[in-house]
Short mmCIF file of N, CA and C in Angstrom, two decimals:
data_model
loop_
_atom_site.label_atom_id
_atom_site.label_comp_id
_atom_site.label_asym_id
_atom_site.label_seq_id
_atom_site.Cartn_x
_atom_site.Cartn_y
_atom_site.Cartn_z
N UNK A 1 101.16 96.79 128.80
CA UNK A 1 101.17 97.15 127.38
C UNK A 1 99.97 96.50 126.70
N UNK A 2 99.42 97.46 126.13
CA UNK A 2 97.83 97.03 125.44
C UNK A 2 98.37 95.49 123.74
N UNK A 3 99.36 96.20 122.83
CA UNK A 3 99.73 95.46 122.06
C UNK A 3 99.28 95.99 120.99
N UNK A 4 98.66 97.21 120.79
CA UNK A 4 98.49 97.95 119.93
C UNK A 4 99.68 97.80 118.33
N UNK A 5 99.23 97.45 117.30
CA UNK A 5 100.12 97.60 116.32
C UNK A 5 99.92 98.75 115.12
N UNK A 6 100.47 99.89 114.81
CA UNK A 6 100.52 100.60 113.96
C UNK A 6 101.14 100.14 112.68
N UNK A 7 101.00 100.43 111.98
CA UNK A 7 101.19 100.38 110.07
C UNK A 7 101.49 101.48 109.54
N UNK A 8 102.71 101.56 108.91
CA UNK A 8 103.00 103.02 108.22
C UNK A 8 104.15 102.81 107.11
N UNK A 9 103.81 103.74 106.49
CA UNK A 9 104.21 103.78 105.22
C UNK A 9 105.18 105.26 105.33
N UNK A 10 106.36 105.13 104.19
CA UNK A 10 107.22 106.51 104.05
C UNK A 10 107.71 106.22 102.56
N UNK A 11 107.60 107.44 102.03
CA UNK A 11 107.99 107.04 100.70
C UNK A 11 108.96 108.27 100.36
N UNK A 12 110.55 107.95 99.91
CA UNK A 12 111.76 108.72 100.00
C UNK A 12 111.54 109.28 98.54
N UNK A 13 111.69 110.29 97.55
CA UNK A 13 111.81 110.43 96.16
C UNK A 13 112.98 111.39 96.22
N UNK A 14 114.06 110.50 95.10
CA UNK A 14 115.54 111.17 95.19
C UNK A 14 115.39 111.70 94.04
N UNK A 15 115.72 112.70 93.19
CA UNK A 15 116.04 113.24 91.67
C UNK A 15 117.71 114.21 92.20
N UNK A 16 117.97 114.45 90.41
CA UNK A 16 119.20 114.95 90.72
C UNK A 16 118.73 116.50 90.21
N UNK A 17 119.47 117.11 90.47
CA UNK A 17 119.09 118.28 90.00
C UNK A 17 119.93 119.33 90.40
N UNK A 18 120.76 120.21 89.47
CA UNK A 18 121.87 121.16 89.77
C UNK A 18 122.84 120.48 90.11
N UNK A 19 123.43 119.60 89.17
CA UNK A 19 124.46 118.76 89.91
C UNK A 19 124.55 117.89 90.74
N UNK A 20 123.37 117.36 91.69
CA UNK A 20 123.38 117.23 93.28
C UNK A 20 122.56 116.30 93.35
N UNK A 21 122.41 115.19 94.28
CA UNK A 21 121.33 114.80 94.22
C UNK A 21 120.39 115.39 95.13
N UNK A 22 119.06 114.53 95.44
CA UNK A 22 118.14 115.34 96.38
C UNK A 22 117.30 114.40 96.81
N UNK A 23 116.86 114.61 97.66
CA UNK A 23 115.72 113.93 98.24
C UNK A 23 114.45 114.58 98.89
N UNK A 24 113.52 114.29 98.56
CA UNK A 24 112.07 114.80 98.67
C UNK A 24 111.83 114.84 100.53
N UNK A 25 111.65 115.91 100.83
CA UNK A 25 111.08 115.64 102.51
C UNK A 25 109.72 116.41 102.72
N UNK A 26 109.47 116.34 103.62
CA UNK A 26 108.04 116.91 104.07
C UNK A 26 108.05 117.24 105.63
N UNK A 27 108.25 118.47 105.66
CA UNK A 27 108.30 119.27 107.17
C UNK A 27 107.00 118.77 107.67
N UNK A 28 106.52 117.65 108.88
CA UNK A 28 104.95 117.50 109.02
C UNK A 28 104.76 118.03 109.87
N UNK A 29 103.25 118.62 109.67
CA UNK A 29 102.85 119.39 110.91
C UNK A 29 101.32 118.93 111.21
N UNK A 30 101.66 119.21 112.89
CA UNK A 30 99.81 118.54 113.27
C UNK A 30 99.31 117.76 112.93
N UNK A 31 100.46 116.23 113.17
CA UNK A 31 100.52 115.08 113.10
C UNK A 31 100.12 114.27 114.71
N UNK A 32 99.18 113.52 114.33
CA UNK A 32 98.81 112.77 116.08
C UNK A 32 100.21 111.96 116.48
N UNK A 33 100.70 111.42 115.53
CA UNK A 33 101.92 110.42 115.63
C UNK A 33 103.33 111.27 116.29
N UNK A 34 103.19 112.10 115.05
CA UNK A 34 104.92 112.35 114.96
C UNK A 34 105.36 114.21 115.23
N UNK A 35 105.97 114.09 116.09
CA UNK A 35 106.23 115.56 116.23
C UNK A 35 106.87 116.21 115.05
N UNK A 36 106.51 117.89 114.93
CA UNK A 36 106.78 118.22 113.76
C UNK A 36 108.73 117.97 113.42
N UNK A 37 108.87 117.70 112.31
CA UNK A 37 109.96 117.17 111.65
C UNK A 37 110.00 116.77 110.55
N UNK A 38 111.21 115.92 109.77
CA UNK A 38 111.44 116.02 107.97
C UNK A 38 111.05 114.76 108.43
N UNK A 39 110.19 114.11 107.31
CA UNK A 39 109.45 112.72 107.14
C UNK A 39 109.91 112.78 105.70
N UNK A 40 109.39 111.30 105.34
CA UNK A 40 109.60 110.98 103.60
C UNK A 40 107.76 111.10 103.48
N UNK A 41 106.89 110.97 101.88
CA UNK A 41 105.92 111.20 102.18
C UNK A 41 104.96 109.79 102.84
N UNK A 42 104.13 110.18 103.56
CA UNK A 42 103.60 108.93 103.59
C UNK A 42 102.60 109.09 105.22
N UNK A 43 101.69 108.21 105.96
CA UNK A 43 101.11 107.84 107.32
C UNK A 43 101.05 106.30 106.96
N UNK A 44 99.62 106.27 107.84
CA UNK A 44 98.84 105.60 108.33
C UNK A 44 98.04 104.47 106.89
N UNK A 45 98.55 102.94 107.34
CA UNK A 45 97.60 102.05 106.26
C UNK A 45 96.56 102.19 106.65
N UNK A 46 95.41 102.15 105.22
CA UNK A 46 94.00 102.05 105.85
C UNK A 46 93.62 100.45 106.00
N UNK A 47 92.50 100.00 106.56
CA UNK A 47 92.33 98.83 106.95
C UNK A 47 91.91 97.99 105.59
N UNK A 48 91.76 98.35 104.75
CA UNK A 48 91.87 97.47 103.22
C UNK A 48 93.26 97.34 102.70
N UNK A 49 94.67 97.88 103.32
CA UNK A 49 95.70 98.04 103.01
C UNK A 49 97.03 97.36 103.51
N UNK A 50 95.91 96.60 104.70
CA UNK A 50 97.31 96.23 105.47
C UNK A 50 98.34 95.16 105.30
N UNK A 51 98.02 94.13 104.38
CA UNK A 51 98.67 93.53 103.12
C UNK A 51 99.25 93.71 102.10
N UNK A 52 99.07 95.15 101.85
CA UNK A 52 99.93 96.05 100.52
C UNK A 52 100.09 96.66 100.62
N UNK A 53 101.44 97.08 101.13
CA UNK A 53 102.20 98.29 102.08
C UNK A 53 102.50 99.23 100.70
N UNK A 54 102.81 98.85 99.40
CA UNK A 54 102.76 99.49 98.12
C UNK A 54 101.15 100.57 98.09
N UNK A 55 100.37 100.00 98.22
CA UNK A 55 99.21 100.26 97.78
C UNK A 55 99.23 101.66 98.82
N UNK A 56 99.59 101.61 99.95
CA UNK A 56 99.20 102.44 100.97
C UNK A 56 100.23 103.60 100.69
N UNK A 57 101.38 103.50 100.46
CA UNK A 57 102.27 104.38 100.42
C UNK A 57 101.85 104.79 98.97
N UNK A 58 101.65 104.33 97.67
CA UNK A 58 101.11 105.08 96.62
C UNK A 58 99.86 106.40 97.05
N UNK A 59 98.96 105.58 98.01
CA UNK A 59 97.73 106.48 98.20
C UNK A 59 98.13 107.31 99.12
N UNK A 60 99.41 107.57 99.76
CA UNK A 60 99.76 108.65 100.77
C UNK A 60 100.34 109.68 99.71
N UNK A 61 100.98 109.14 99.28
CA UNK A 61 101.65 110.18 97.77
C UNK A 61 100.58 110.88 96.67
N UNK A 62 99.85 110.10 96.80
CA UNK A 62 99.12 111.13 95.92
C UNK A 62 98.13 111.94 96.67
N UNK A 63 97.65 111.44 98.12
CA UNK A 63 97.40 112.69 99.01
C UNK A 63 97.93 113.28 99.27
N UNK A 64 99.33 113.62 99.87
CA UNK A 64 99.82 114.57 100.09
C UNK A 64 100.85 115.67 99.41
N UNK A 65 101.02 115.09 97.95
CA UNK A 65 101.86 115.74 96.82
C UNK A 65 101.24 115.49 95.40
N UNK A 66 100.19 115.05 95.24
CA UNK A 66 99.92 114.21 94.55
C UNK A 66 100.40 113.78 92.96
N UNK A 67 101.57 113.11 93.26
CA UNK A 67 102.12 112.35 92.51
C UNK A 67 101.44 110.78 92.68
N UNK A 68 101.84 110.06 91.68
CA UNK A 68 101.32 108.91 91.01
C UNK A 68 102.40 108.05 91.02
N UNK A 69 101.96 107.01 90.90
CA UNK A 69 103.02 105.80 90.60
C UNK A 69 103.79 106.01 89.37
N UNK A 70 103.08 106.51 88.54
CA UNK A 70 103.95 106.24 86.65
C UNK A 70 104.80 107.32 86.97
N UNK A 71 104.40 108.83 87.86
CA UNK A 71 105.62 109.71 88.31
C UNK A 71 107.05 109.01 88.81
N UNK A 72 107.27 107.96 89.03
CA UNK A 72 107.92 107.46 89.62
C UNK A 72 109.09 106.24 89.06
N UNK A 73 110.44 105.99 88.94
CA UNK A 73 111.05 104.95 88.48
C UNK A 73 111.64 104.13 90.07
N UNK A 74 111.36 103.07 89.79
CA UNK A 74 112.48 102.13 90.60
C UNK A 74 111.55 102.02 91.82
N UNK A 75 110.71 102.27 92.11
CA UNK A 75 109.87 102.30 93.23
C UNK A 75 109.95 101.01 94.21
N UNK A 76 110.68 100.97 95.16
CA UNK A 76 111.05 99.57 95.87
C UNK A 76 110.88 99.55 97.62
N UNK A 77 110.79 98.69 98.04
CA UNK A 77 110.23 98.68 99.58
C UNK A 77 112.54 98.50 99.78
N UNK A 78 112.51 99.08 100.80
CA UNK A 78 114.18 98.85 101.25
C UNK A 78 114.05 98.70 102.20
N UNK A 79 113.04 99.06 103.06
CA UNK A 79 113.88 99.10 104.92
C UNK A 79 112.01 98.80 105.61
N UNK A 80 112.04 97.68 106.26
CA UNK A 80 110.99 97.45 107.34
C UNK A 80 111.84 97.16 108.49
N UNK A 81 111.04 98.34 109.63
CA UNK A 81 111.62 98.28 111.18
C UNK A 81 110.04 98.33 111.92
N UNK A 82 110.79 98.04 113.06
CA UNK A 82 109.73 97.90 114.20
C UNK A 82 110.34 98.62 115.41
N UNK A 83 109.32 99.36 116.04
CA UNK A 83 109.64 100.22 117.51
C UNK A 83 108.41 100.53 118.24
N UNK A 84 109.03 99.88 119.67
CA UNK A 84 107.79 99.70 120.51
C UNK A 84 107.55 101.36 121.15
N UNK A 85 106.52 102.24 121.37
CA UNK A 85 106.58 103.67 121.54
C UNK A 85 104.85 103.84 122.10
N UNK A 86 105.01 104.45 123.08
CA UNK A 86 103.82 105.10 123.75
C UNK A 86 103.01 103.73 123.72
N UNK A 87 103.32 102.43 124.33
CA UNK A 87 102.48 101.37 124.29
C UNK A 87 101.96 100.77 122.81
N UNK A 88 102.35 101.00 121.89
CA UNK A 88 102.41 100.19 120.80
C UNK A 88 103.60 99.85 119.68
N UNK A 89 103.24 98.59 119.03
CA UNK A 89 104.92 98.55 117.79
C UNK A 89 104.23 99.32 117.31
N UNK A 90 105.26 99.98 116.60
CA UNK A 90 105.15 100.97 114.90
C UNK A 90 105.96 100.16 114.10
N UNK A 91 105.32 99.85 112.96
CA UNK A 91 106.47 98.77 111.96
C UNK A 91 105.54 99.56 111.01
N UNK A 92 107.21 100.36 110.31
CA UNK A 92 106.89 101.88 108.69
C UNK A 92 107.87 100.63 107.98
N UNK A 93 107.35 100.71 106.79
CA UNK A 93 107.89 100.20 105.80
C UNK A 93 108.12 101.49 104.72
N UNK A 94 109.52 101.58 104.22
CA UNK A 94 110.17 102.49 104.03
C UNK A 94 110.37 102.37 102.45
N UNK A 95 109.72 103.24 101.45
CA UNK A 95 110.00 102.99 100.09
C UNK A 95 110.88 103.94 99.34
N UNK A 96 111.98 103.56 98.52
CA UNK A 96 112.27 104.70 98.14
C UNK A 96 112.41 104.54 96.22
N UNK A 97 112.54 105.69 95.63
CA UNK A 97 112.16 105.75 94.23
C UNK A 97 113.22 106.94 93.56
N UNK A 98 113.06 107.13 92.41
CA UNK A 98 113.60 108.12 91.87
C UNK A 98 112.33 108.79 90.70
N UNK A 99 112.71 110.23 90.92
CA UNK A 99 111.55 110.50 89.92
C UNK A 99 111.95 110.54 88.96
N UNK A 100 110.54 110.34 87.93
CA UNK A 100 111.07 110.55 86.94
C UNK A 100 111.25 111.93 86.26
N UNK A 101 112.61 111.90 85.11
CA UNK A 101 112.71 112.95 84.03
C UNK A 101 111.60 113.83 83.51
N UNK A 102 111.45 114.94 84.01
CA UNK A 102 110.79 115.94 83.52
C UNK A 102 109.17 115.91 84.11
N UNK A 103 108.91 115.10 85.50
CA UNK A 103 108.19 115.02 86.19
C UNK A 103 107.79 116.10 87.28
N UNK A 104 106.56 116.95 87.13
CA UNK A 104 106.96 118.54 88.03
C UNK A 104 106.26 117.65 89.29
N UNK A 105 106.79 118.68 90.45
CA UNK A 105 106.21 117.99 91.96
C UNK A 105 105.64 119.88 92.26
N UNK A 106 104.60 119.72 92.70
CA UNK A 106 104.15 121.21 93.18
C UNK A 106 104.40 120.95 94.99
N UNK A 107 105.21 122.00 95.03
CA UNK A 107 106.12 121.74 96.58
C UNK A 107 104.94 122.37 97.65
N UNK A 108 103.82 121.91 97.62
CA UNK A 108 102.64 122.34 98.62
C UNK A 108 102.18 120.72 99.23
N UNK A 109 101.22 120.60 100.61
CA UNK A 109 101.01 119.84 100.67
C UNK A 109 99.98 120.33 102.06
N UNK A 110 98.90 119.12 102.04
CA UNK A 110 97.79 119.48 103.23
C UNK A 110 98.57 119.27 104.51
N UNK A 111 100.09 118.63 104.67
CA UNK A 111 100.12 118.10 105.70
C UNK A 111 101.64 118.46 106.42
N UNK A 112 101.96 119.56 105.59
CA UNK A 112 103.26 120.48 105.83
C UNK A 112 103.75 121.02 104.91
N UNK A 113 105.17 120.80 104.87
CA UNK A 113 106.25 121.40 103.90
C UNK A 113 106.99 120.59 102.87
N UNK A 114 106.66 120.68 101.82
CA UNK A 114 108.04 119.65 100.98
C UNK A 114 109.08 120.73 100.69
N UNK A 115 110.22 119.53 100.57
CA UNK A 115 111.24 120.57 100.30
C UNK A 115 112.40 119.60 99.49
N UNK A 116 112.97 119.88 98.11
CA UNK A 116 113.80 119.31 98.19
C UNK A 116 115.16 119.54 98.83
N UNK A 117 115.72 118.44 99.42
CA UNK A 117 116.81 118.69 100.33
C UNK A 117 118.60 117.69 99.93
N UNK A 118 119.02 118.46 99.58
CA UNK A 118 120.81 118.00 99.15
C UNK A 118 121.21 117.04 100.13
N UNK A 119 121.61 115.83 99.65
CA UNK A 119 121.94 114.33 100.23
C UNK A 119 122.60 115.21 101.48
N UNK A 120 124.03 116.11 101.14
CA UNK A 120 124.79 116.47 102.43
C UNK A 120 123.83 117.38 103.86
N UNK A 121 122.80 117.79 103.05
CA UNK A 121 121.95 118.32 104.49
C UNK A 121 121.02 117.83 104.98
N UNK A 122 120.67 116.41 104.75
CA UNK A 122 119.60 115.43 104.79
C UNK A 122 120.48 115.07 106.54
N UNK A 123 121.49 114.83 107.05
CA UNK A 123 121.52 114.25 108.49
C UNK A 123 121.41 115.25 109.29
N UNK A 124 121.27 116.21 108.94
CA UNK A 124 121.36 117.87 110.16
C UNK A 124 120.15 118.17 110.09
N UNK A 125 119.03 117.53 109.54
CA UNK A 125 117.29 117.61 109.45
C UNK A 125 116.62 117.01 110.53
N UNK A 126 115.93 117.46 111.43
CA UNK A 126 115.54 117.22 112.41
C UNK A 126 114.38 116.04 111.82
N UNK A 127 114.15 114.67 112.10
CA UNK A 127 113.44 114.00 111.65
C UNK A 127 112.90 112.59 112.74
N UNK A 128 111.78 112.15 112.75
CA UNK A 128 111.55 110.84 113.85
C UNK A 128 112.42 110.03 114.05
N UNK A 129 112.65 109.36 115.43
CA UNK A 129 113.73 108.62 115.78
C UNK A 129 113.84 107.48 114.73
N UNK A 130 113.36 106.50 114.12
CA UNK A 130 114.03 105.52 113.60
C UNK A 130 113.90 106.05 112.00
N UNK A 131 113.19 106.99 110.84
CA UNK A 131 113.67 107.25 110.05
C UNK A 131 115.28 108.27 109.88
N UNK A 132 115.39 108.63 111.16
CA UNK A 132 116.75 109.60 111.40
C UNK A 132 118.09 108.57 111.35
N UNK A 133 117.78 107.18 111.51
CA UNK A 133 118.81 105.99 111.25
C UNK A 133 118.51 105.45 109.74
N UNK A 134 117.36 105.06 109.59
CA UNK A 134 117.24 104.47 108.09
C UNK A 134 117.47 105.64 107.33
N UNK A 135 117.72 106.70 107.17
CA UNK A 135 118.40 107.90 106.61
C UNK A 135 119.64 107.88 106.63
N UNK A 136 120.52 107.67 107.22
CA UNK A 136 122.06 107.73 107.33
C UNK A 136 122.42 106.44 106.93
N UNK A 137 121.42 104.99 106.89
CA UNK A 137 122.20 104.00 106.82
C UNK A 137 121.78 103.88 105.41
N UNK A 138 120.74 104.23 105.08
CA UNK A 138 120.57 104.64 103.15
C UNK A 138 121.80 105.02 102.61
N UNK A 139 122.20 106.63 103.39
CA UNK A 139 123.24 106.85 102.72
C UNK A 139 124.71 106.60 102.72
N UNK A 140 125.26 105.80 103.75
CA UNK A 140 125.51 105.30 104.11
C UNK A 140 125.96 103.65 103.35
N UNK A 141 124.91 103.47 103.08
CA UNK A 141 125.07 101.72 102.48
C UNK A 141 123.82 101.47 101.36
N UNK A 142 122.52 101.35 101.84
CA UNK A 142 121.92 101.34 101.03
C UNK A 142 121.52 101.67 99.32
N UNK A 143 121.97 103.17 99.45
CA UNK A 143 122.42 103.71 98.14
C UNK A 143 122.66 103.33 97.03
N UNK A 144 124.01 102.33 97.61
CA UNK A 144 124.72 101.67 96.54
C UNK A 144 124.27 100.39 96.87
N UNK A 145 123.14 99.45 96.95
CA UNK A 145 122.77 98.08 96.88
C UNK A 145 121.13 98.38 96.43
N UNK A 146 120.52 96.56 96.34
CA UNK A 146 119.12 96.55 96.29
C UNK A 146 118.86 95.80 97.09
N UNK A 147 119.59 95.64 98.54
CA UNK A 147 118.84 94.70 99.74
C UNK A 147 117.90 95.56 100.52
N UNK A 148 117.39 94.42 100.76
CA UNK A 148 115.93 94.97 101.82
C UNK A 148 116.24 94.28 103.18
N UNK A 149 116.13 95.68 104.12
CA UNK A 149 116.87 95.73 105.20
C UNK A 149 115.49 95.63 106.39
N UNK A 150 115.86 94.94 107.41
CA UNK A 150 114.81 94.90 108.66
C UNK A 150 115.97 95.61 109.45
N UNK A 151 114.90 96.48 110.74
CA UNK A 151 115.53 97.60 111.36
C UNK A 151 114.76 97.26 112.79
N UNK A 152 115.38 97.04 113.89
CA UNK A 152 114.91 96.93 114.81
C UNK A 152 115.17 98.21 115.60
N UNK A 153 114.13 99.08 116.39
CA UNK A 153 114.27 100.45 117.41
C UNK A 153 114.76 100.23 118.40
N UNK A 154 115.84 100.47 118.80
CA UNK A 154 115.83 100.63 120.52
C UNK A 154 116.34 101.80 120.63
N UNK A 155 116.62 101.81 122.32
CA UNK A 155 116.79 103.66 122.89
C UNK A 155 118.39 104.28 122.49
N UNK A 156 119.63 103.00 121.96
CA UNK A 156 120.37 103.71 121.12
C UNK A 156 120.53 103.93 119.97
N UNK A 157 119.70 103.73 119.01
CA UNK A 157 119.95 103.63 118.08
C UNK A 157 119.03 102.10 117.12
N UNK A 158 119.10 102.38 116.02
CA UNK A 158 118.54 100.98 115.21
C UNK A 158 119.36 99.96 114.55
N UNK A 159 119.15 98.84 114.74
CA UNK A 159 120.00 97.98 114.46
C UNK A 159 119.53 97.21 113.27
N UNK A 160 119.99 97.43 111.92
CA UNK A 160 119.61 96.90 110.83
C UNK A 160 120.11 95.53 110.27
N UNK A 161 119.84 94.54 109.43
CA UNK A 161 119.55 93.22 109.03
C UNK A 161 119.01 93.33 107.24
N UNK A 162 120.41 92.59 106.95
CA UNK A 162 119.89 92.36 105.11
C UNK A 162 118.92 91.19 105.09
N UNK A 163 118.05 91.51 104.31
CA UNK A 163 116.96 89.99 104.40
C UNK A 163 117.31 89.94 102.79
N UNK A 164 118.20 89.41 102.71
CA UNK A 164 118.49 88.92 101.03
C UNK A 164 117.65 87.86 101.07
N UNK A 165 117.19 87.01 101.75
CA UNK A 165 116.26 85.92 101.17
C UNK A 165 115.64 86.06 100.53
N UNK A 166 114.70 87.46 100.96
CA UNK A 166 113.31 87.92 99.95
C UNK A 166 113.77 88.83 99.11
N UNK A 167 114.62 88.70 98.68
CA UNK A 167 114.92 89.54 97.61
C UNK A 167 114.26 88.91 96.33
N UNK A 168 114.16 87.81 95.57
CA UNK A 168 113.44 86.84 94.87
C UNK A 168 111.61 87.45 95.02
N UNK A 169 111.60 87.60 96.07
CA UNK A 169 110.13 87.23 96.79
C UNK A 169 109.39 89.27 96.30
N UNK A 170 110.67 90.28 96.63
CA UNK A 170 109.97 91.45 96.00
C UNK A 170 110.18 91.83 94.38
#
């Protein structure tokens, strides 16, 4: 194993709408990483970024939907995991937000499909192995708290961890 470390960013945007809530996905396609599937928006930190996992996931959002930070309420890091894959960790730090009131999203994007998608059809979405767990355990648990969760990958499944310590610290 070379020791290769990847950096990645995903950024979840929930609004309610028709009763329901929703969550923002992005069908990606002709991705080097990730086979096509529902992602939140977001890649790759650039190398001025790799200290401000905020900074990186803002600048994926406004490339690929381009929404803005002020588009955005509650904007919070919830879930950092790590998974060792094709000879390197991947450690995505996972943000999620709510948009704001009367904020339009134009459902196009250079890098697939957005779609908004109803909390109940969000686990039957074909999506990468460890956001397909930090997805169910969002809804699941997360939802209703503001802990920030570490997620470790393995081949059954991800095994998550409240880091209330740093809760102070974000």
């Amino acid at each position: 194993m070379e020791g290769k470390l990847r950096n990645m960013t995903s950024v979840y945007i929930t609004r309610e709408a028709a009763g329901e809530k929703q969550m923002l996905l992005l069908y990606r396609i002709g991705s080097r990483v990730v086979a096509p599937s529902w992602c939140g928006i977001g890649g790759h930190f650039e190398p001025e970024e790799l200290n401000r996992a905020q900074d990186a996931a803002l600048r994926e959002l406004e490339e690929e939907i381009g929404l803005k930070g002020d588009d955005l309420l509650h904007l919070k890091l919830r879930y950092v995991t790590l998974r060792l894959k094709n000879g390197e960790i991947r450690q995505n730090y996972y943000f999620f937000a709510d948009l704001k009131p009367g904020t339009e999203v134009i459902l196009q994007s250079p890098e697939g499909i957005p779609e908004w998608v109803p909390y109940p059809e969000l686990p039957g979405r074909e999506m990468p192995w460890t956001a397909r767990f930090v997805i169910a355990h969002y809804l699941e648990k997360a939802a209703y708290d503001s802990v920030l969760y570490a997620g470790i990958a393995e081949p059954e499944g991800v095994e998550f961890r409240p880091l209330a310590e740093f809760q102070d610290f974000l």
